[in-house]
Amino acid sequence: MSRTDAVFGALALLAAIVFPWLAGFRGTLPNVALYVGIYMILALGLNVVVGFTGLLDLGYVAFLALGAIVTALLLSLTRTESGIDWAIGVSHDVVGEPLLGFDGAILIILLAAGLACALLGVLRGIPTLRVRGDYYAIVTLGIAEILYETALWDDTNLLNFTRVTGGAFGIKLPSSHVPHLFGQKLYYDQPVFYYLVLALVVSAFLLTHHLNRSRVGRAMAAIRLDETAARACGVDVSRHKLIAFAVSGFVGGIGGGLYTLWSGTVAVKGLDVWQSILILCGVVLGGMGSIRGTAVGIAGLMCLGELLREDFGGVSVPPEARFLIYGLLLIIVMRFRPQGLLPPVRRSRAVTDAEHAALTTGHARLYDLRAPAGAAAAAGADAVEGT
Amino acid sequence: MSDSYVVLETSRLRKDFGGVCAVKDVDMEVTSGTITALIGPNGAGKTTVFNLVTGNYDATAGSVRFTDAAGATHDLLGRRPDRIARLGIARTFQNIRLFGEVPTLDNVKLGLHSRTRRGALAALLRFPAAAEERDVHDAAYRYLDFVGLAGKSHELARNLPYGEQRRLEIARALALAPNLLLLDEPAAGMNPQETEDLMALIRRIRDLGTTVLLIEHDMRLVMGISDRVVVLDHGEVIARGVPGDVKNAPDVIRAYLGDEAI
């Protein structure tokens, strides 16, 4: 991280911390902030596959949906007189205590949602390992559509998935089942929820930043740039793609879990391909592979979406037309700035003469990885900027 | 050399593409500590042999055996390219395959990939990043220095002139600490001075203890640095031996120049 990045990051974090003190925790603005935060987590997760590894994913909504459903189901587990039951749907009122109602249980539940999505990422990834480019995009699109249709399937009693997903109505979280953290209800208008989302946004930032700068992140970049050359360097391409899918899924699942808490309802109907496109637009607009670009891109897009909901003196944009405007924006950006608004910076600091001398004298064998004493201390370890 | 051994041995190696036989029962040996040149007219099957050895192609028949730096012998056929690279065979490509969009130093860091350990979980949690990253940085820089590109460590690989891109590709391959280095036309597109520097570099690589097998059309380079030469024509070995003998072999002259030249 360069000094400018650190300063900007600290300022943005500070602004996010004090924001609700100015705008309050209740009302439109803080609610939009939560919405942006949740989609920022999703976009950062998608960026691992699209930006770092260079695979176009058109079905990312599957992770949002699965994470949201897993969270909703675990939260609605209810201990009744006759045993354990789900409290799903409006008409399916169950009287009893939530099974996972203890304080902080939500953290375990979010972890479970993330792990479920990491597993989905790997399972979805295995059949796609051999396809690249457009073919990969089509497969992800297809798998997301299959999952979407399956979730709404209520043809027979045997394969009635709406009993789990709530079908067209979705799963509504009973107010008695809203989880607690640090003694506060995780409601969209509670400070604890705002700061939970903020903490997870920051975690997603750090997680993907460290990944990108690591050995594993370098291998992902190699796969993006040239798979054949990556293999020649000893990179296990399948393994690193699966790692990317798992990490991307995990982050998406956490985002999905927060979506459940934020909206209180999970309806698969609303989680269609357009959600995938929206998150992808955020990544592409901001700059694929760039973490800060992704954050800025998705934030801008979500804020624009909210603005378009507003009524401008009797004139309002119909919901269907919003994607027209997104599309136009995408065309304009791709025409004049194809790398995105804040593309990744791939620069490296030049090595100074003193460092050069320390690095190149006194090492006996070129093939030894370890530096001789003294040389290591003189060399800058963070010469390369990754994000 | 008393302690030399066979690093690479192909026996009856064969590759058919549909009805075309690109490599036909090739028997070849590469001895440790030597520079061996694989030459032949265009379309003779030289690069196909490389691709068979590195696992980029599946052989139709035959065997390829490789002895690593520790002395263990491995059967290479059926292995994936990345596994073969990790066993200790590094290569460059005829049409340079660098990671053009990243700095030269990062290209070499990629070559160090298989020699470092940190897994995915450690990477996500940033543990223990700093020490290993520093080692990787320092080692990558030394490889750049070895090929004479230390001053260009921060430049994007695609911005380097052609000859330097070739040397960068060699640095990246060397970063795997290979026991055998395969160079596919390393002098292609180089001027005489660059070729001269390249020959010195290849000798220094051999002196590091890395065995070199190279494909090359530049006869001055081949005759100047090779210890052994193997000549392929239409997928078959037509001559092998020390450069002086091969140069005057009638079959070789015929393959390159036609019957009238004899």
XYZ file of C-alpha atoms in Angstrom:
649
model
C 0.000 0.000 0.000
C 1.467 3.320 -0.958
C 1.274 6.278 1.409
C -1.434 7.981 -0.664
C -3.555 4.849 -0.578
C -3.122 4.599 3.185
C -4.107 8.243 3.676
C -7.160 7.940 1.429
C -8.136 4.669 3.065
C -7.855 6.135 6.558
C -9.894 9.202 5.558
C -12.601 7.049 3.944
C -12.738 4.837 7.026
C -12.957 7.868 9.302
C -15.754 9.323 7.173
C -17.626 6.011 7.318
C -17.236 5.876 11.106
C -18.525 9.397 11.775
C -21.124 9.388 8.968
C -24.080 8.141 11.092
C -23.237 10.671 13.810
C -24.080 13.346 11.284
C -26.809 11.608 9.314
C -28.305 9.521 12.113
C -28.814 5.771 12.127
C -32.383 5.985 10.913
C -33.665 7.312 7.610
C -32.810 7.195 3.945
C -29.137 8.161 3.995
C -27.900 5.594 6.515
C -30.037 2.973 4.835
C -28.440 3.731 1.464
C -25.037 3.563 3.172
C -25.821 0.046 4.424
C -27.056 -0.964 0.997
C -23.840 0.374 -0.585
C -21.743 -1.380 2.059
C -23.361 -4.763 1.426
C -22.953 -4.467 -2.335
C -19.377 -3.298 -1.850
C -18.622 -6.573 -0.075
C -20.235 -8.456 -2.960
C -18.280 -6.490 -5.568
C -14.993 -7.032 -3.722
C -15.721 -10.757 -3.722
C -16.564 -10.790 -7.425
C -13.374 -8.839 -8.165
C -11.290 -11.811 -6.983
C -12.544 -13.906 -9.908
C -13.174 -11.201 -12.521
C -10.359 -8.814 -11.683
C -7.573 -10.903 -10.189
C -8.041 -14.158 -12.069
C -9.506 -12.728 -15.265
C -12.596 -14.927 -15.544
C -15.860 -13.203 -16.444
C -18.488 -14.356 -13.946
C -22.097 -13.618 -14.967
C -23.719 -15.628 -12.187
C -22.416 -14.062 -9.009
C -25.944 -13.520 -7.678
C -25.972 -17.237 -6.822
C -23.643 -16.502 -3.892
C -25.729 -13.554 -2.731
C -28.825 -15.763 -2.851
C -27.288 -18.807 -1.172
C -25.640 -16.728 1.553
C -28.921 -14.922 2.178
C -30.950 -18.142 2.266
C -28.531 -20.008 4.515
C -28.509 -17.089 6.933
C -32.287 -16.785 6.897
C -32.773 -20.513 7.418
C -30.309 -20.749 10.279
C -31.852 -17.701 11.931
C -35.358 -19.073 11.565
C -34.527 -22.400 13.185
C -36.996 -22.569 16.045
C -37.221 -24.735 19.128
C -40.909 -25.683 19.509
C -42.735 -28.032 21.843
C -42.611 -30.769 19.237
C -38.928 -30.334 18.365
C -37.076 -28.129 15.905
C -38.868 -26.395 13.075
C -38.296 -23.654 10.498
C -40.155 -20.384 10.778
C -40.435 -19.723 7.084
C -42.937 -17.576 5.311
C -45.640 -15.295 6.529
C -48.287 -17.963 6.864
C -46.006 -20.408 8.574
C -45.870 -18.872 12.027
C -44.059 -21.004 14.494
C -44.337 -20.332 18.194
C -41.109 -20.849 20.057
C -37.648 -19.628 20.796
C -35.001 -19.236 18.098
C -32.548 -22.103 18.287
C -29.554 -19.887 17.557
C -30.792 -16.942 19.576
C -27.750 -16.386 21.760
C -25.793 -13.156 21.521
C -23.177 -13.284 18.785
C -24.650 -16.360 17.107
C -24.896 -14.286 13.937
C -21.118 -14.332 13.554
C -21.160 -18.125 13.387
C -24.145 -18.018 11.044
C -22.401 -15.571 8.688
C -19.341 -17.805 8.738
C -21.549 -20.769 7.830
C -23.125 -18.769 4.981
C -19.660 -17.863 3.731
C -18.451 -21.452 3.898
C -21.572 -22.740 2.125
C -20.900 -20.280 -0.682
C -17.211 -21.181 -0.807
C -18.330 -24.775 -1.291
C -20.765 -23.690 -4.015
C -17.927 -21.764 -5.629
C -15.737 -24.859 -5.726
C -18.540 -27.169 -6.905
C -19.530 -24.688 -9.608
C -15.885 -24.217 -10.467
C -14.937 -27.847 -11.066
C -16.882 -28.278 -14.329
C -15.693 -24.858 -15.554
C -11.964 -25.434 -15.029
C -11.359 -26.292 -18.643
C -13.299 -23.417 -20.183
C -12.080 -19.876 -20.609
C -13.281 -16.535 -21.856
C -16.818 -16.336 -23.218
C -17.453 -19.999 -22.497
C -16.751 -19.517 -18.820
C -19.111 -16.534 -18.705
C -21.890 -18.556 -20.350
C -21.446 -21.483 -17.928
C -21.655 -19.216 -14.867
C -24.724 -17.519 -16.311
C -26.316 -20.915 -16.970
C -25.584 -22.343 -13.527
C -27.017 -19.246 -11.818
C -30.191 -19.547 -13.920
C -30.525 -23.249 -13.065
C -30.192 -22.476 -9.346
C -32.686 -19.613 -9.678
C -35.306 -21.772 -11.385
C -34.677 -24.656 -8.999
C -35.197 -22.423 -5.974
C -38.664 -21.552 -7.276
C -39.521 -25.132 -8.231
C -42.741 -26.346 -6.601
C -43.948 -28.929 -9.131
C -44.126 -31.963 -6.938
C -44.106 -32.690 -3.271
C -40.854 -34.554 -3.644
C -38.872 -31.704 -5.179
C -40.539 -28.678 -3.701
C -37.714 -26.260 -3.024
C -40.087 -23.449 -2.133
C -40.409 -25.090 1.288
C -36.840 -23.974 1.862
C -36.720 -20.786 -0.168
C -40.240 -19.571 0.498
C -40.992 -19.449 -3.237
C -42.329 -16.221 -4.633
C -42.962 -14.774 -1.178
C -39.525 -15.601 0.090
C -38.438 -16.121 3.656
C -39.522 -13.497 6.111
C -37.532 -13.322 9.283
C -39.919 -13.138 12.281
C -39.127 -10.172 14.502
C -38.641 -12.552 17.422
C -35.771 -14.131 15.480
C -33.769 -11.010 14.680
C -30.325 -11.804 16.117
C -28.453 -9.863 18.776
C -24.887 -8.704 18.885
C -23.365 -7.020 21.941
C -26.842 -6.856 23.435
C -28.321 -4.870 20.549
C -30.759 -6.073 17.927
C -29.200 -6.327 14.455
C -31.855 -4.161 12.897
C -31.147 -1.946 9.930
C -31.549 1.172 12.087
C -29.294 0.081 14.944
C -25.704 1.356 15.360
C -24.425 -2.169 15.956
C -25.662 -3.260 12.534
C -24.067 -0.286 10.794
C -20.720 -0.999 12.429
C -20.968 -4.732 11.763
C -21.413 -3.989 8.051
C -18.555 -1.476 8.158
C -16.261 -3.958 9.906
C -17.041 -6.599 7.294
C -16.477 -4.151 4.425
C -13.059 -3.358 5.902
C -12.375 -7.091 6.320
C -13.270 -7.753 2.687
C -10.887 -4.944 1.690
C -7.993 -6.323 3.717
C -8.677 -9.929 2.775
C -8.643 -9.272 -0.964
C -5.757 -6.808 -0.671
C -3.547 -9.341 1.085
C -4.586 -12.043 -1.319
C -3.696 -9.860 -4.291
C -0.271 -9.025 -2.909
C 0.593 -12.585 -1.956
C 2.144 -15.503 -3.769
C -1.355 -16.879 -4.430
C -2.494 -13.531 -5.833
C 0.517 -13.429 -8.125
C -0.388 -16.878 -9.399
C -3.945 -15.669 -10.091
C -2.535 -12.704 -12.015
C -0.357 -15.093 -14.011
C -3.440 -17.134 -14.928
C -5.198 -13.954 -16.039
C -2.271 -12.795 -18.154
C -1.198 -16.087 -19.782
C -2.277 -19.528 -18.608
C 0.389 -21.366 -20.615
C 3.187 -19.207 -19.231
C 1.726 -19.612 -15.741
C 1.930 -23.401 -16.079
C 5.505 -23.096 -17.332
C 6.254 -21.242 -14.080
C 4.928 -24.191 -12.098
C 1.565 -22.624 -11.243
C -1.164 -25.196 -10.641
C -3.832 -23.391 -12.660
C -6.821 -25.494 -11.538
C -5.885 -25.199 -7.891
C -5.546 -21.426 -7.995
C -8.772 -21.014 -9.929
C -10.562 -23.065 -7.266
C -8.991 -20.909 -4.537
C -10.285 -17.826 -6.360
C -13.779 -19.353 -6.656
C -13.804 -20.324 -2.979
C -12.632 -16.916 -1.733
C -15.001 -15.108 -4.083
C -17.884 -17.328 -2.940
C -17.025 -16.913 0.732
C -17.041 -13.120 0.532
C -20.257 -13.227 -1.510
C -21.901 -15.460 1.084
C -21.090 -12.994 3.866
C -22.585 -10.224 1.721
C -25.683 -12.377 1.219
C -26.006 -12.927 4.953
C -25.901 -9.194 5.603
C -28.511 -8.742 2.868
C -30.876 -10.970 4.892
C -30.292 -8.958 8.063
C -30.710 -5.677 6.214
C -33.917 -6.492 4.373
C -35.473 -8.928 6.841
C -36.824 -10.854 3.854
C -35.170 -13.036 1.246
C -37.170 -13.476 -1.938
C -35.394 -15.394 -4.664
C -37.613 -13.609 -7.205
C -35.659 -10.429 -6.684
C -32.267 -12.110 -6.916
C -32.107 -12.611 -10.663
C -29.472 -12.144 -13.332
C -29.759 -8.356 -13.109
C -28.168 -8.468 -9.686
C -25.167 -10.264 -11.215
C -24.966 -7.640 -13.939
C -25.252 -4.784 -11.456
C -22.372 -6.042 -9.288
C -20.283 -6.800 -12.362
C -20.948 -3.280 -13.698
C -19.579 -1.871 -10.458
C -16.364 -3.883 -10.846
C -15.920 -3.015 -14.528
C -16.710 0.692 -14.083
C -14.289 1.005 -11.193
C -11.526 -0.971 -12.854
C -11.242 -4.755 -12.900
C -8.574 -6.014 -10.524
C -8.472 -2.748 -8.624
C -9.803 -3.004 -5.078
C -10.346 0.713 -4.550
C -11.704 0.999 -8.094
C -14.224 -1.736 -7.378
C -15.294 0.006 -4.173
C -15.678 3.376 -5.891
C -17.416 1.838 -8.921
C -20.057 -0.064 -6.989
C -20.625 2.826 -4.565
C -21.139 5.221 -7.459
C -23.485 2.849 -9.220
C -25.601 2.159 -6.120
C -25.836 5.865 -5.273
C -26.847 6.598 -8.849
C -29.497 3.891 -8.569
C -30.893 5.524 -5.453
C -30.864 8.955 -7.086
C -32.838 7.581 -10.014
C -35.509 6.410 -7.590
C -36.110 10.010 -6.577
C -38.901 12.104 -7.935
C -37.577 15.117 -9.819
C -40.540 17.505 -9.714
C -43.002 14.951 -11.038
C -40.528 13.385 -13.438
C -39.197 10.014 -12.371
C -37.247 7.287 -14.064
C -39.187 4.023 -14.353
C -37.356 1.126 -12.635
C -36.869 -0.752 -15.908
C -35.113 2.257 -17.420
C -32.473 2.292 -14.705
C -30.499 -0.431 -16.426
C -30.637 1.572 -19.641
C -28.817 4.343 -17.831
C -26.313 1.884 -16.322
C -25.713 0.479 -19.789
C -25.183 3.928 -21.257
C -22.753 4.752 -18.458
C -20.867 1.532 -19.117
C -20.620 2.300 -22.840
C -19.313 5.797 -22.133
C -16.699 4.571 -19.654
C -15.612 1.715 -21.920
C -15.284 4.130 -24.834
C -13.193 6.755 -23.071
C -11.577 4.842 -20.215
C -11.662 1.101 -20.941
C -9.461 0.260 -17.964
C -12.113 1.690 -15.582
C -12.181 4.769 -13.387
C -9.423 3.685 -10.965
C -7.519 0.870 -12.678
C -4.978 -1.207 -10.763
C -1.563 0.419 -10.450
C 1.168 -1.993 -11.482
C 4.261 -0.063 -10.771
C 7.362 -0.974 -8.990
C 9.809 1.275 -7.225
C 13.198 1.503 -8.872
C 15.927 -0.056 -6.766
C 18.471 2.487 -5.520
C 22.210 2.093 -6.083
C 22.797 1.261 -2.413
C 20.119 -1.419 -2.486
C 21.520 -2.747 -5.728
C 24.954 -3.112 -4.171
C 23.563 -4.800 -1.075
C 21.498 -7.182 -3.169
C 24.069 -8.226 -5.698
C 27.282 -8.552 -3.724
C 28.206 -11.310 -1.364
C 25.621 -13.887 -2.318
C 27.400 -17.085 -3.101
C 24.789 -18.969 -5.046
C 22.202 -17.468 -7.358
C 19.746 -20.275 -6.775
C 19.603 -19.720 -3.021
C 16.374 -18.041 -2.040
C 17.628 -16.659 1.246
C 19.477 -13.391 1.129
C 22.838 -13.051 2.852
C 22.747 -11.242 6.181
C 22.474 -7.504 5.747
C 21.116 -7.578 2.235
C 17.571 -8.333 3.321
C 17.367 -5.359 5.640
C 18.471 -2.938 2.953
C 15.907 -4.019 0.384
C 12.433 -2.584 0.335
C 9.953 -5.424 0.640
C 7.027 -3.447 -0.713
C 8.564 -2.296 -3.948
C 5.598 -3.482 -5.954
C 2.205 -1.909 -5.747
C -0.448 -4.490 -6.295
C -3.786 -2.753 -6.024
C 33.401 -35.201 -16.358
C 33.274 -38.210 -14.100
C 30.064 -37.377 -12.241
C 27.939 -36.535 -15.250
C 24.645 -38.315 -15.802
C 21.801 -38.325 -18.312
C 19.409 -35.497 -17.414
C 16.890 -36.105 -20.162
C 16.337 -39.220 -22.184
C 13.646 -39.709 -24.801
C 13.129 -43.098 -26.280
C 11.069 -43.875 -29.369
C 9.188 -40.627 -28.709
C 6.387 -40.143 -31.202
C 3.692 -37.566 -31.834
C 0.986 -37.788 -34.473
C -1.299 -34.893 -35.316
C -4.164 -36.583 -37.108
C -2.432 -38.363 -39.956
C 0.735 -36.292 -39.770
C 3.663 -37.653 -37.811
C 5.445 -34.615 -36.353
C 7.921 -36.520 -34.198
C 8.928 -40.018 -35.230
C 10.643 -42.391 -32.807
C 13.103 -39.843 -31.474
C 15.850 -41.206 -29.220
C 17.768 -38.406 -27.581
C 20.026 -38.003 -24.573
C 21.025 -34.806 -22.817
C 24.008 -35.091 -20.487
C 24.281 -33.016 -17.320
C 26.458 -29.936 -17.404
C 26.308 -29.608 -21.169
C 24.736 -27.342 -23.726
C 22.898 -29.410 -26.307
C 21.443 -27.882 -29.452
C 18.421 -29.304 -31.231
C 18.514 -28.086 -34.821
C 16.799 -28.799 -38.096
C 14.880 -27.117 -40.917
C 11.552 -25.420 -40.286
C 8.824 -27.929 -39.478
C 11.315 -30.608 -38.429
C 9.487 -31.138 -35.113
C 11.889 -29.372 -32.751
C 9.323 -27.337 -30.853
C 7.036 -30.378 -30.772
C 9.789 -32.244 -28.914
C 9.940 -29.365 -26.402
C 6.181 -29.433 -25.980
C 6.252 -33.186 -25.406
C 8.995 -32.878 -22.792
C 7.227 -30.048 -20.940
C 3.815 -31.738 -20.998
C 2.143 -29.208 -23.281
C 1.427 -32.055 -25.719
C 0.576 -35.665 -24.966
C 2.895 -38.078 -26.738
C 1.434 -40.726 -29.032
C 4.073 -43.252 -27.974
C 7.505 -43.570 -26.419
C 8.920 -42.330 -23.149
C 10.627 -39.300 -21.635
C 12.736 -39.721 -18.527
C 14.142 -36.853 -16.497
C 16.646 -36.920 -13.650
C 16.287 -34.049 -11.172
C 19.003 -32.245 -9.252
C 18.658 -34.691 -6.348
C 19.319 -37.634 -8.653
C 15.762 -39.032 -8.746
C 14.489 -40.155 -12.135
C 10.949 -39.336 -13.259
C 8.825 -40.571 -16.113
C 7.434 -37.371 -17.611
C 4.748 -38.552 -20.003
C 1.241 -37.909 -18.762
C 2.358 -35.283 -16.279
C 0.910 -31.779 -16.297
C 3.144 -28.887 -17.448
C 3.155 -27.225 -14.025
C 4.251 -30.484 -12.351
C 7.062 -30.914 -14.857
C 8.136 -27.324 -14.239
C 8.242 -28.017 -10.516
C 10.321 -31.150 -11.059
C 13.012 -28.907 -12.522
C 12.459 -28.328 -16.236
C 12.047 -24.657 -17.111
C 11.451 -23.333 -20.603
C 11.151 -20.263 -22.761
C 8.826 -19.956 -25.731
C 9.473 -19.403 -29.416
C 6.952 -16.550 -29.434
C 7.870 -14.842 -26.159
C 5.291 -15.416 -23.429
C 5.902 -12.841 -20.741
C 3.378 -11.334 -18.363
C 3.511 -8.063 -20.275
C 1.210 -5.994 -18.097
C 3.276 -6.333 -14.925
C 6.801 -5.127 -14.053
C 9.784 -7.252 -15.037
C 10.512 -7.991 -11.383
C 7.035 -9.507 -10.959
C 7.633 -11.735 -13.963
C 10.627 -13.242 -12.195
C 8.676 -13.474 -8.917
C 6.228 -15.710 -10.769
C 9.120 -17.960 -11.670
C 9.849 -18.297 -7.951
C 6.267 -19.432 -7.343
C 7.020 -23.117 -6.997
C 9.943 -22.515 -4.672
C 7.914 -20.658 -2.077
C 5.342 -22.193 0.173
C 2.816 -19.800 1.588
C -0.685 -21.123 0.957
C -4.029 -19.438 0.426
C -5.131 -19.152 4.033
C -1.844 -17.622 5.140
C -2.089 -15.212 2.219
C -5.584 -14.060 3.179
C -4.625 -13.466 6.777
C -1.257 -12.003 5.865
C 0.844 -14.410 7.822
C 3.849 -14.413 7.771
C 4.075 -12.185 4.749
C 6.903 -9.746 5.162
C 9.869 -12.092 5.517
C 9.009 -14.333 2.582
C 8.028 -11.413 0.354
C 11.388 -9.808 1.045
C 13.217 -13.006 0.141
C 11.166 -13.296 -3.043
C 11.886 -9.676 -3.957
C 15.616 -10.038 -3.345
C 15.938 -13.325 -5.198
C 13.929 -12.016 -8.164
C 16.147 -8.966 -8.317
C 19.301 -11.123 -8.403
C 17.967 -13.101 -11.336
C 17.293 -9.843 -13.185
C 20.834 -8.755 -12.398
C 22.178 -12.096 -13.622
C 20.677 -11.556 -17.085
C 21.660 -7.870 -17.101
C 18.244 -6.334 -16.525
C 18.692 -5.027 -12.970
C 18.213 -1.445 -14.120
C 14.815 -2.317 -15.609
C 13.260 -4.008 -12.590
C 10.380 -1.525 -12.402
C 9.479 -1.385 -16.078
C 6.517 -3.184 -17.554
C 7.697 -6.282 -19.381
C 5.908 -5.329 -22.596
C 7.850 -2.057 -22.776
C 11.231 -3.799 -23.008
C 12.931 -4.110 -26.388
C 12.763 -7.532 -27.997
C 16.210 -8.780 -27.006
C 15.621 -7.824 -23.379
C 12.252 -9.567 -23.382
C 14.060 -12.759 -24.387
C 16.538 -12.334 -21.551
C 13.722 -11.591 -19.101
C 12.038 -14.826 -20.129
C 15.293 -16.627 -19.395
C 15.503 -14.942 -15.973
C 11.967 -16.065 -15.186
C 12.818 -19.626 -16.222
C 16.023 -19.597 -14.157
C 14.015 -18.531 -11.108
C 12.582 -22.051 -11.020
C 16.131 -23.245 -10.213
C 15.815 -25.777 -13.015
C 18.067 -28.751 -13.531
C 17.278 -28.533 -17.238
C 16.573 -25.331 -19.139
C 14.867 -25.482 -22.537
C 15.408 -22.437 -24.751
C 13.267 -22.200 -27.882
C 15.092 -20.014 -30.425
C 16.617 -17.643 -27.873
C 18.533 -15.650 -30.498
C 15.611 -15.127 -32.878
C 15.378 -11.473 -33.858
C 18.625 -10.493 -32.119
C 21.416 -8.468 -33.692
C 24.997 -9.879 -33.720
C 26.009 -8.062 -30.538
C 22.923 -9.246 -28.670
C 23.585 -12.791 -29.889
C 27.147 -12.535 -28.613
C 25.867 -11.453 -25.167
C 23.314 -14.252 -25.227
C 26.007 -16.841 -25.886
C 27.949 -15.596 -22.871
C 24.773 -15.740 -20.784
C 24.015 -19.332 -21.817
C 27.554 -20.364 -20.888
C 27.124 -18.742 -17.472
C 23.866 -20.640 -17.012
C 25.649 -23.907 -17.739
C 28.371 -22.935 -15.277
C 25.670 -22.536 -12.605
C 25.071 -26.256 -12.982
C 21.982 -26.024 -15.174
C 21.930 -28.265 -18.218
C 20.761 -26.448 -21.349
C 18.851 -27.819 -24.331
C 18.196 -25.224 -27.004
C 16.520 -24.919 -30.380
C 18.272 -22.449 -32.624
C 18.628 -21.487 -36.279
C 21.594 -19.170 -35.749
C 24.465 -21.521 -36.671
C 27.118 -19.242 -35.243
C 25.490 -19.578 -31.842
C 24.907 -23.328 -32.234
C 28.445 -24.073 -33.365
C 29.915 -21.600 -30.877
C 28.474 -22.855 -27.600
C 27.051 -26.352 -28.070
C 28.755 -29.380 -26.595
C 26.432 -31.698 -28.499
C 24.115 -31.214 -31.475
C 21.074 -33.277 -32.434
C 19.638 -32.746 -35.927
C 15.969 -33.381 -36.661
C 14.384 -33.579 -40.100
C 10.781 -34.559 -40.788
C 10.476 -35.614 -37.165
C 13.451 -37.987 -37.249
C 16.954 -37.720 -35.851
C 19.288 -37.653 -38.875
C 22.547 -36.823 -37.099
C 24.006 -36.292 -33.669
C 27.425 -35.586 -32.233
C 29.874 -32.782 -31.585
C 29.261 -29.613 -33.648
C 32.222 -30.101 -35.994
C 31.132 -33.570 -37.092
C 27.457 -32.697 -37.485
C 28.254 -29.662 -39.603
C 29.864 -31.820 -42.284
C 27.480 -34.803 -42.166
C 26.013 -35.388 -45.678
C 22.502 -36.001 -44.320
C 22.531 -32.647 -42.541
C 23.718 -30.750 -45.616
C 21.072 -32.500 -47.682
C 18.328 -31.632 -45.192
C 19.244 -27.969 -45.120
C 20.370 -27.348 -48.688
C 18.978 -30.178 -50.823
C 20.630 -32.995 -52.805
C 22.528 -30.776 -55.233
C 24.698 -29.412 -52.442
C 26.403 -32.745 -51.789
